[in-house]
GROMACS .gro file of C-alpha atoms in nm:
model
  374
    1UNK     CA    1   8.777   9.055  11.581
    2UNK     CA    2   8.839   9.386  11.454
    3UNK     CA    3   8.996   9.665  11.694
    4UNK     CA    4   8.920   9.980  11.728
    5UNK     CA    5   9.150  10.239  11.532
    6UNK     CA    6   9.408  10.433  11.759
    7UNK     CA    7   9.462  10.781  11.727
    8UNK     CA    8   9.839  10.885  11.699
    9UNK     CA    9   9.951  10.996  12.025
   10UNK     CA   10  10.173  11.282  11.917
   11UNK     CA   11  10.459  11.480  12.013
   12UNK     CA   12  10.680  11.174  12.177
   13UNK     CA   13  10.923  10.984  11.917
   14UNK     CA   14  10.957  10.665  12.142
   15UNK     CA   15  10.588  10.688  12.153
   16UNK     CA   16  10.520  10.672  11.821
   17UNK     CA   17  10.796  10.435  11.742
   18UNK     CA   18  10.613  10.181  12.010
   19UNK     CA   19  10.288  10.200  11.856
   20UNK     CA   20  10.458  10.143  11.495
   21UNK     CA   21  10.627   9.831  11.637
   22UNK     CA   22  10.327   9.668  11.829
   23UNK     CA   23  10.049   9.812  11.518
   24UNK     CA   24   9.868   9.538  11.394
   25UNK     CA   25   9.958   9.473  11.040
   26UNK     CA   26   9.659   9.390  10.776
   27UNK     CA   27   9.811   9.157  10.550
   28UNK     CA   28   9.486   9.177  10.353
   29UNK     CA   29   9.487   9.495  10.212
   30UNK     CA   30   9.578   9.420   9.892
   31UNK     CA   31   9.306   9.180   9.831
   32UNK     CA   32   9.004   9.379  10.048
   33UNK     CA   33   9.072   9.736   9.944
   34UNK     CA   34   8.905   9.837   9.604
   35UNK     CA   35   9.206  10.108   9.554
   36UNK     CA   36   9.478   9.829   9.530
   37UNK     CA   37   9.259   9.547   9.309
   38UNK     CA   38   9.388   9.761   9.005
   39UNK     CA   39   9.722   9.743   9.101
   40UNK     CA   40   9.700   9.332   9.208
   41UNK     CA   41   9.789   9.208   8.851
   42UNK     CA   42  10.085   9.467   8.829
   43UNK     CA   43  10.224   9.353   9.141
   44UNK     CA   44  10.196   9.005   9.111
   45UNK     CA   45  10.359   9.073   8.760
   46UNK     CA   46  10.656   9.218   8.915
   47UNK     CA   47  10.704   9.011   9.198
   48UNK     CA   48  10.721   8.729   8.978
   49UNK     CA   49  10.951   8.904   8.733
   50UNK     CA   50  11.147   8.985   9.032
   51UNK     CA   51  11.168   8.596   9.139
   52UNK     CA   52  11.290   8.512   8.765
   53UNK     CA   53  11.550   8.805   8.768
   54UNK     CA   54  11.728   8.634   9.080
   55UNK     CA   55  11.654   8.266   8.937
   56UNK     CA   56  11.826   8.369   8.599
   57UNK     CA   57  12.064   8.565   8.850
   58UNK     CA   58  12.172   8.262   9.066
   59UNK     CA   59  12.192   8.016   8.703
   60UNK     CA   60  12.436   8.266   8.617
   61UNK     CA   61  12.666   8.230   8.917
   62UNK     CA   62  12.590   7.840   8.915
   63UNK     CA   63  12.773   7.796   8.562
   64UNK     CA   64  13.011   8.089   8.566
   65UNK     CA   65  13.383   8.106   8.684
   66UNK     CA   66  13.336   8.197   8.999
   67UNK     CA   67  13.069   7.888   9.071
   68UNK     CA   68  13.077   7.730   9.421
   69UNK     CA   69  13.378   7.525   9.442
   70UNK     CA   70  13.200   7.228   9.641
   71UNK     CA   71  12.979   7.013   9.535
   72UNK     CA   72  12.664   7.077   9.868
   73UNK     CA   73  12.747   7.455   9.701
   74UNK     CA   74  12.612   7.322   9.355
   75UNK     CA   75  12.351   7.155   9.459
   76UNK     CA   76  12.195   7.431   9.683
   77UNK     CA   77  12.273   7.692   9.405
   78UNK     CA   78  12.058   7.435   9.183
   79UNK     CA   79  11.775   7.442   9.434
   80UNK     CA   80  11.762   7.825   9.470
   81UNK     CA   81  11.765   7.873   9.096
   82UNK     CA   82  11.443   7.568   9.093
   83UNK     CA   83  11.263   7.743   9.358
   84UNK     CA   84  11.306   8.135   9.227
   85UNK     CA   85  11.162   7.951   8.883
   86UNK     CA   86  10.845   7.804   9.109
   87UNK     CA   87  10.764   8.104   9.271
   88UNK     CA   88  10.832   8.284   9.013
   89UNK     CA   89  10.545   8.091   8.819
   90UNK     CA   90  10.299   8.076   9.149
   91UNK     CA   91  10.346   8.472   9.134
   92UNK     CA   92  10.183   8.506   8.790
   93UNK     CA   93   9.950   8.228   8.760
   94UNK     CA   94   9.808   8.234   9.174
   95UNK     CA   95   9.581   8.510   9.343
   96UNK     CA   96   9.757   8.760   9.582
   97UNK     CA   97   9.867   8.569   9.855
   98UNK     CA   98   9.766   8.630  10.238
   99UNK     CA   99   9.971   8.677  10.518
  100UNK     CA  100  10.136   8.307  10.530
  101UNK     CA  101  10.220   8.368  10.171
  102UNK     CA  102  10.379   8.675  10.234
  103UNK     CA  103  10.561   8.617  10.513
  104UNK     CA  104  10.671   8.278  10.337
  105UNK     CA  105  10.852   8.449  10.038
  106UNK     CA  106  11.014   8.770  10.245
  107UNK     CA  107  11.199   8.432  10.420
  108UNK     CA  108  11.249   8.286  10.101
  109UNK     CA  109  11.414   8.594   9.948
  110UNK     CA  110  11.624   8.701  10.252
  111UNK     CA  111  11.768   8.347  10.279
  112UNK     CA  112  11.842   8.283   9.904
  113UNK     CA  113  11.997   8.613   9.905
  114UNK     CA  114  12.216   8.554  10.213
  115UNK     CA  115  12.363   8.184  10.065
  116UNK     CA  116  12.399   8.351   9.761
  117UNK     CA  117  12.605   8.621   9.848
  118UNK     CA  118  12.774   8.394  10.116
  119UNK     CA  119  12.870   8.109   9.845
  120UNK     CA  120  13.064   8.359   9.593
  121UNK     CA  121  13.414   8.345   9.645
  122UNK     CA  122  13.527   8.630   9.505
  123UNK     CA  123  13.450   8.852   9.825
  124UNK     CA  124  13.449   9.199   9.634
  125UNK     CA  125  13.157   9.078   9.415
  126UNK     CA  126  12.986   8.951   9.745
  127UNK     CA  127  12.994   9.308   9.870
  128UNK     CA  128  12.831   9.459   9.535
  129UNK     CA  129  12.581   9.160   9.592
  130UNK     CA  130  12.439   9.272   9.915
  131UNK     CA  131  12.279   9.555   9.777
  132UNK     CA  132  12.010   9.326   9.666
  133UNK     CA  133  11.879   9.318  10.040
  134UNK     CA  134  11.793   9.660   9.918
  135UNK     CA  135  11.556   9.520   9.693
  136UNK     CA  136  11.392   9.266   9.955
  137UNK     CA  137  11.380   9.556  10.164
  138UNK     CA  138  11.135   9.683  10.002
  139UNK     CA  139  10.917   9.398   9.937
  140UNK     CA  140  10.888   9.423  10.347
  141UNK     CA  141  10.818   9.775  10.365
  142UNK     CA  142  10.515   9.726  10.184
  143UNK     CA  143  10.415   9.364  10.253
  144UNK     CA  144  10.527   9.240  10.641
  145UNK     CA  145  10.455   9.420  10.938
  146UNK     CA  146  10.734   9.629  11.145
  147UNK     CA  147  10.845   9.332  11.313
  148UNK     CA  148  10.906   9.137  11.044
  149UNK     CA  149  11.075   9.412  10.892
  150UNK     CA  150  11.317   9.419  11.192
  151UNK     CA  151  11.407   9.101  11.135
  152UNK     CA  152  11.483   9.160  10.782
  153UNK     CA  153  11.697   9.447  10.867
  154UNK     CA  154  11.876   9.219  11.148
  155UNK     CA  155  11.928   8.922  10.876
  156UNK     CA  156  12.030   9.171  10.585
  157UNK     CA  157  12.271   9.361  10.826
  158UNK     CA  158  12.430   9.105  10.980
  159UNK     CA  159  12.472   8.950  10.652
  160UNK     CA  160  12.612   9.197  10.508
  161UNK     CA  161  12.868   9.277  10.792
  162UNK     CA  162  12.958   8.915  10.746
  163UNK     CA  163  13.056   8.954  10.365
  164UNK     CA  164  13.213   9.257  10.423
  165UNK     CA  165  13.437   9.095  10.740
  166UNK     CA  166  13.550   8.841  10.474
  167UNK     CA  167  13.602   9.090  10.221
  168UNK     CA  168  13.833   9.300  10.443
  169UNK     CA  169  14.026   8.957  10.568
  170UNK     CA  170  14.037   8.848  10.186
  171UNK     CA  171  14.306   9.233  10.135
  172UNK     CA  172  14.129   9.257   9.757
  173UNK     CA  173  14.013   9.605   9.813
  174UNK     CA  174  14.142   9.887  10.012
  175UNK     CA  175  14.035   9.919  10.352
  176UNK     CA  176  13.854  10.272  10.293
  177UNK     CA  177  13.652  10.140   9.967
  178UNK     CA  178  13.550   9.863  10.185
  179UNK     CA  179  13.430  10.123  10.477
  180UNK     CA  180  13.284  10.369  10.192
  181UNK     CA  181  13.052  10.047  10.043
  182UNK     CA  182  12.962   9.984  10.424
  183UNK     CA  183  12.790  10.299  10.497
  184UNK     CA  184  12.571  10.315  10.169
  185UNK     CA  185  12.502  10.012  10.217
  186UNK     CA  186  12.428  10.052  10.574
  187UNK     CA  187  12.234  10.329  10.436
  188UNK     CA  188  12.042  10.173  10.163
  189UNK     CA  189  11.976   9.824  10.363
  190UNK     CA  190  11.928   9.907  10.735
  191UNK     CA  191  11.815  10.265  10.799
  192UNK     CA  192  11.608  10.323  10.445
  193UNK     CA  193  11.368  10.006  10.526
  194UNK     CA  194  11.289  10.128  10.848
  195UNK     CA  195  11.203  10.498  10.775
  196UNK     CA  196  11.008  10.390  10.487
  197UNK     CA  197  10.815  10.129  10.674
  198UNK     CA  198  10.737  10.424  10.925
  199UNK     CA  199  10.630  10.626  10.712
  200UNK     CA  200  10.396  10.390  10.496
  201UNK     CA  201  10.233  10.282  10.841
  202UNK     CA  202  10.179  10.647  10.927
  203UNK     CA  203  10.078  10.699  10.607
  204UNK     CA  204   9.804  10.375  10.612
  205UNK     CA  205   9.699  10.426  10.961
  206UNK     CA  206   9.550  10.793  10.818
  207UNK     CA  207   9.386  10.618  10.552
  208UNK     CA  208   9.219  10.350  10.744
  209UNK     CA  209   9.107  10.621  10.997
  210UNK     CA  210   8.885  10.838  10.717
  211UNK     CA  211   8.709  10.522  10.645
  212UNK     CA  212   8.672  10.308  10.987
  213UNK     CA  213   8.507  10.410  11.310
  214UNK     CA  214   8.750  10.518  11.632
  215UNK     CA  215   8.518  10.297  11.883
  216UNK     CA  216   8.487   9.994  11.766
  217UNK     CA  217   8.722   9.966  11.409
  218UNK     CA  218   8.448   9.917  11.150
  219UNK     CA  219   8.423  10.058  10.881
  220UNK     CA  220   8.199  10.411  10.890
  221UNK     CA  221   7.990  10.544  10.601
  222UNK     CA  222   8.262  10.623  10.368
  223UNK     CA  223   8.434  10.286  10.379
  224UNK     CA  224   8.165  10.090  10.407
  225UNK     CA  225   8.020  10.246  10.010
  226UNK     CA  226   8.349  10.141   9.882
  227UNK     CA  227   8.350   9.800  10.029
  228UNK     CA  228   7.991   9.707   9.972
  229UNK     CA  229   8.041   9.799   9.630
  230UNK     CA  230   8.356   9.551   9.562
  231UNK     CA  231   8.110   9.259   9.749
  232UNK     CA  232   7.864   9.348   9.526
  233UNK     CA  233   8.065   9.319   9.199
  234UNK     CA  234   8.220   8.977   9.344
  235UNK     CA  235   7.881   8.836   9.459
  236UNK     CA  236   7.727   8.903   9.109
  237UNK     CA  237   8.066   8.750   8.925
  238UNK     CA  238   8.075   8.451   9.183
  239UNK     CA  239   7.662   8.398   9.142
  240UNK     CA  240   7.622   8.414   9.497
  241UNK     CA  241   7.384   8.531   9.707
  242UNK     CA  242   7.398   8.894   9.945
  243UNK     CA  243   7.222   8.947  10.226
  244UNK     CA  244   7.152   9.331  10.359
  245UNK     CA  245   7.181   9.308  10.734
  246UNK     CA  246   7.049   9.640  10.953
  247UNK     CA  247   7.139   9.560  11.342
  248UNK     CA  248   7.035   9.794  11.573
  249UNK     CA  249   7.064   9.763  12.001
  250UNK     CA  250   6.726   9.823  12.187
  251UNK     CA  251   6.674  10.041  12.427
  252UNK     CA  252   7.013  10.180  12.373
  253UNK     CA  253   6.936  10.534  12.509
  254UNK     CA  254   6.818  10.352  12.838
  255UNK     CA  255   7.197  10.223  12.885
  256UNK     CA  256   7.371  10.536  12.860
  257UNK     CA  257   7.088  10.704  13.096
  258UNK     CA  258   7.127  10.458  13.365
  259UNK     CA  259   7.480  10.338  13.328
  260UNK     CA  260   7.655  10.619  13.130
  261UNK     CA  261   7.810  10.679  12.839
  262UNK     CA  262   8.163  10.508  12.903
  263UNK     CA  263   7.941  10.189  12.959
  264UNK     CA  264   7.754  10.253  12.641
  265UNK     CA  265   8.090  10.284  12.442
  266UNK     CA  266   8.173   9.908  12.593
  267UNK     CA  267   7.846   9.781  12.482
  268UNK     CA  268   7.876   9.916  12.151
  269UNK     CA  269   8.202   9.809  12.098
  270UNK     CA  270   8.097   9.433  12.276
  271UNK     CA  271   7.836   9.434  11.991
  272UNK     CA  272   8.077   9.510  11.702
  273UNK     CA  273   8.333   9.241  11.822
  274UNK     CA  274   8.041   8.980  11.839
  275UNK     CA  275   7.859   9.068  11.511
  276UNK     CA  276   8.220   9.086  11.357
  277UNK     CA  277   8.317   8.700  11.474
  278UNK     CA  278   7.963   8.561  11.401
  279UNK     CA  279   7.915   8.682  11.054
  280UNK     CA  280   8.339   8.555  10.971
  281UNK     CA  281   8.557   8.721  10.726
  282UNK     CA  282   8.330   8.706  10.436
  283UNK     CA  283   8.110   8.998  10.596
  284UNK     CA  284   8.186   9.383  10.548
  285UNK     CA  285   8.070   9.539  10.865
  286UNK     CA  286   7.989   9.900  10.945
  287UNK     CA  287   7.882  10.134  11.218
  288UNK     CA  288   7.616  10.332  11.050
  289UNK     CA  289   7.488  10.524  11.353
  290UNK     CA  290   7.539  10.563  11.732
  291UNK     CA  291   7.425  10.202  11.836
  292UNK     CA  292   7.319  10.101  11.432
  293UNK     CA  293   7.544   9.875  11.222
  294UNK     CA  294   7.452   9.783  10.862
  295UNK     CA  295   7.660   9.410  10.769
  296UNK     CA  296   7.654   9.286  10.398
  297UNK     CA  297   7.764   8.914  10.339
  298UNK     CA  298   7.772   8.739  10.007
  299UNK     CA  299   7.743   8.325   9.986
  300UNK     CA  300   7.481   8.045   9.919
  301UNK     CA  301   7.146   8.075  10.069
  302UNK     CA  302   7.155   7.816  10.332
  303UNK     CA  303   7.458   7.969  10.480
  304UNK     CA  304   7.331   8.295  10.450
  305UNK     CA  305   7.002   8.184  10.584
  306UNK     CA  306   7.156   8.006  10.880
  307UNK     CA  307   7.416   8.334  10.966
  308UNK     CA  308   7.159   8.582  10.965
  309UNK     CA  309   6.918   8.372  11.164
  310UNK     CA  310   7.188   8.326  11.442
  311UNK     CA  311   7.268   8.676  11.483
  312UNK     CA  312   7.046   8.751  11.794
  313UNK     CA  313   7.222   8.474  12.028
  314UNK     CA  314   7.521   8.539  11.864
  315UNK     CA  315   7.471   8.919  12.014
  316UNK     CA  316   7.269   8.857  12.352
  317UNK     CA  317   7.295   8.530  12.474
  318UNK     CA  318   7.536   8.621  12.710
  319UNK     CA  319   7.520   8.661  13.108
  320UNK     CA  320   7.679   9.053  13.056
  321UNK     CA  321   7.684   9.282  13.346
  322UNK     CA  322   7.458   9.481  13.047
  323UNK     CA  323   7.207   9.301  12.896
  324UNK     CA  324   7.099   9.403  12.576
  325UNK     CA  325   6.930   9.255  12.294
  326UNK     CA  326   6.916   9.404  11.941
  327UNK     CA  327   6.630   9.403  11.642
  328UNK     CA  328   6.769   9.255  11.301
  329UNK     CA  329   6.634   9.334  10.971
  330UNK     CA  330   6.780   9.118  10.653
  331UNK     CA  331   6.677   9.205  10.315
  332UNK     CA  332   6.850   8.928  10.084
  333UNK     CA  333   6.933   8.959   9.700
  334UNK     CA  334   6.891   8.561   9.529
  335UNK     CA  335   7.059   8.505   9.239
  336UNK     CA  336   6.764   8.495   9.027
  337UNK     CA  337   6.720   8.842   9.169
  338UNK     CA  338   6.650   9.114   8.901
  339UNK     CA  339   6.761   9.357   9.134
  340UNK     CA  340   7.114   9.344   9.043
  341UNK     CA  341   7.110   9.485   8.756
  342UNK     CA  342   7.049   9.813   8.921
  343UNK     CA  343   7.418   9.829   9.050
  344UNK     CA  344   7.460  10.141   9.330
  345UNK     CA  345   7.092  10.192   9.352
  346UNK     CA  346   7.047   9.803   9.396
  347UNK     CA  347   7.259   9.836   9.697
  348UNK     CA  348   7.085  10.149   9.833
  349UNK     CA  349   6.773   9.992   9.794
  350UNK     CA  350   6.843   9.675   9.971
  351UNK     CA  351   6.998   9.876  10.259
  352UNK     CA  352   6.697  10.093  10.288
  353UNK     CA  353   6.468   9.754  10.267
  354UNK     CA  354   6.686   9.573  10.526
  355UNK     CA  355   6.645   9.931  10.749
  356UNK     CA  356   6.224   9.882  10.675
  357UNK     CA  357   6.269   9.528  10.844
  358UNK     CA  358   6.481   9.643  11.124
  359UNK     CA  359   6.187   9.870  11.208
  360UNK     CA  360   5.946   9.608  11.170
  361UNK     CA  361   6.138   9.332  11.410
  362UNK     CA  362   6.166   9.679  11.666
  363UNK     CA  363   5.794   9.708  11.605
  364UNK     CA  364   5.768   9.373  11.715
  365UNK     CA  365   5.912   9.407  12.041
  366UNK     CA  366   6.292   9.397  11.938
  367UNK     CA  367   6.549   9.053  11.987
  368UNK     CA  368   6.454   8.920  11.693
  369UNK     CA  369   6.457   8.886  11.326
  370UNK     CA  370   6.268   9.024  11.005
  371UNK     CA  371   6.400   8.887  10.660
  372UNK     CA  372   6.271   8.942  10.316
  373UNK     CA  373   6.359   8.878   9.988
  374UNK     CA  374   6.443   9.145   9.651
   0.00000   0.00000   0.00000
C-alpha cells in the first residue's frame, strides 16, 4: 500500500528530526527509478570492490605479525576474509539487491569491521582501524533507513570507544593523541552519518514529491511518463505482455456534493490503496485526474487477463460507509503486438485507447469492464 507523501512541516527541528526518524524508507529505489538504473552497474561494481578491499584487508592481518594470537581468532579472521570474497562475488555477478539484501550486508560490514578492529592487538593500529566505520557509514546513508542508520552509529561508536578504552589502558600513545583521534573520529563516524542521512532524506523526499501525488502517494503525470517508460522497455526485453488500465470512480461529483470534499479525499485515497494492493508490485500506478487513475502492468496474458478482470470487486465489493463503484477500460499490448515498435507514441496510444474503453464501460452504465487488444 502506498502512502500518501507528507509535506515537511517546517520551522520546528525536533519536528523535522521525528518525521526523518519514523519516514518510511524505499529500499527500492535503486531498482524502480529510471535515474539510478545507469548508475546500478557502477554501484554494484564498487560495492563489490569495496567487499574485496576489506577481504584482501583482513588476509593481510590474518598472516601478518600482528595476527590473532588464538587459534577461535584465526579461524574467524579466515571466515571474514571467505565471506568478504562471497559477497564480494554476489555484488558483481547478482542484480541490486532489495531491502533484506541491504540490510543483510550493512550487518555484515559493521560486524566484520568491529571483530576486526577488536582482534588486533596492537591497540594504536585498532584506533587508525575504526575509521573504516566511516566507510560503512556511508553505505547506510544511502542504502538503510534512519533507523538503521542509528544503529550503525550506536555499533560504530560504541565500538570505537571500546578500542580507544583499550588503547588508552594499553599507555602506547599519549593521552592527548588518543583524545585528538577521538573527536575526528567522533566526527567522521557518529555526527557525519547522521547529517548526511538528513540531508539525503530531505533531499529524496523533494524528489519523490515533484513526481507523486500529496493525497494518495501515486505517482502524478510527471512520474508516471518516466515509469511507464522503464515498464515499457522491460516488458519488450522480458517478451511480456502490458496492459493499459484507465480507472475512473462513478458518480464521483455526487460524493463530494452530498458528503463533501474531506469524504471525497478518503474515497479517493480508499481507491488508490485498493487498486495499489490488487494490481501487486509489478503495476506502476498513477493519479491522472481528480477521481481518474491510469495503472500499467507488464506479465503473461492469463495473469494479466485475470488482474484486470478483478479490478471492479477488488475496488467496490466492500460494505463502505461510501459506496462507489468505478468504470475500467484495459487496452492490452500482446507480444505479437506491432505496436511496440512505436516506443513513446506506442504508450500514448495505448493510454488514449484504454481512456476510449473507460468511456465505453461508463457508457455502459459504469462497474464494469471494457478490454481490447493493440
Amino acid at each position: 500500500m502506498r502512502t500518501p507523501v507528507h509535506l515537511p512541516t517546517g520551522g520546528n527541528s525536533w519536528n523535522l528530526l521525528n518525521e526523518w526518524y519514523h519516514e518510511e524508507h524505499d529500499y527500492e529505489w535503486m531498482k524502480r527509478h529510471r535515474s539510478s538504473r545507469a548508475i546500478q552497474p557502477l554501484c554494484r561494481a564498487l560495492l563489490g570492490i569495496m567487499s574485496m578491499i576489506f577481504g584482501l584487508t583482513a588476509l593481510v592481518k590474518l598472516v601478518g605479525p600482528d595476527a590473532p594470537p588464538t587459534t577461535l581468532g584465526k579461524y574467524l579472521g579466515a571466515i571474514v576474509v571467505a565471506s568478504c570474497f562471497v559477497i564480494a562475488g554476489l555484488w558483481f555477478t547478482r542484480p541490486f539487491p532489495g531491502q533484506r539484501g541491504l540490510i543483510a550486508f550493512a550487518i555484515f560490514a559493521d560486524i566484520g569491521l568491529a571483530g576486526a578492529v577488536l582482534m588486533v592487538t596492537d591497540r594504536d593500529s585498532a584506533t587508525f582501524g575504526c575509521i573504516a566505520f566511516a566507510v560503512s557509514g556511508t553505505y547506510a546513508t544511502l542504502f538503510v533507513s534512519a533507523k538503521w542508520l542509528l544503529g550503525h552509529v550506536a555499533w560504530a561508536t560504541g565500538v570505537s570507544i571500546i578500542v580507544f578504552v583499550l588503547a588508552f589502558g594499553a599507555g602506547t600513545v599519549d593521552h592527548s593523541t588518543l583524545l585528538a583521534r577521538a573527536l575526528v573520529l567522533f566526527a567522521a563516524v557518529t555526527l557525519l552519518p547522521i547529517f548526511s542521512h538528513l540531508t539525503w532524506r530531505m533531499m529524496y523526499r523533494d524528489a519523490r514529491e515533484s513526481d507523486h501525488d500529496p493525497l494518495t502517494g501515486l505517482f502524478n503525470r510527471r512520474g508516471l511518463d518516466a515509469a511507464v517508460t522503464v515498464l515499457f522497455d522491460q516488458a519488450r526485453d522480458d517478451a511480456w505482455c502490458l496492459a493499459f488500465i484507465v480507472v475512473d470512480i462513478d458518480k464521483f461529483k455526487l460524493v463530494n456534493d452530498v458528503h463533501g470534499h474531506p469524504a471525497g479525499d478518503r474515497v479517493i485515497q480508499r481507491t488508490a490503496n485498493r487498486l495499489s494492493a490488487h494490481l501487486g508490485q509489478r503495476a506502476v500506478v498513477g493519479r491522472v485526474g481528480g477521481e481518474e487513475y491510469l495503472a500499467v502492468i507488464s506479465g503473461p496474458p492469463e495473469m494479466i487477463i485475470t488482474l484486470t478482470e478483478g479490478i471492479v470487486p477488488a475496488l467496490s465489493d466492500y460494505p463502505d460507509p461510501i459506496r462507489t463503484t468505478v468504470s475500467v477500460g484495459v487496452a492490452i499490448m500482446p507480444t505479437e503486438s506491432k505496436a511496440w515498435t512505436g516506443g513513446s507514441s506506442a504508450i500514448s496510444v495505448a493510454s488514449n485507447v484504454a481512456d476510449s474503453m473507460m468511456y465505453q464501460a461508463k457508457a455502459a452504465g459504469g462497474n464494469g469492464v471494457r478490454t481490447t487488444s493493440i
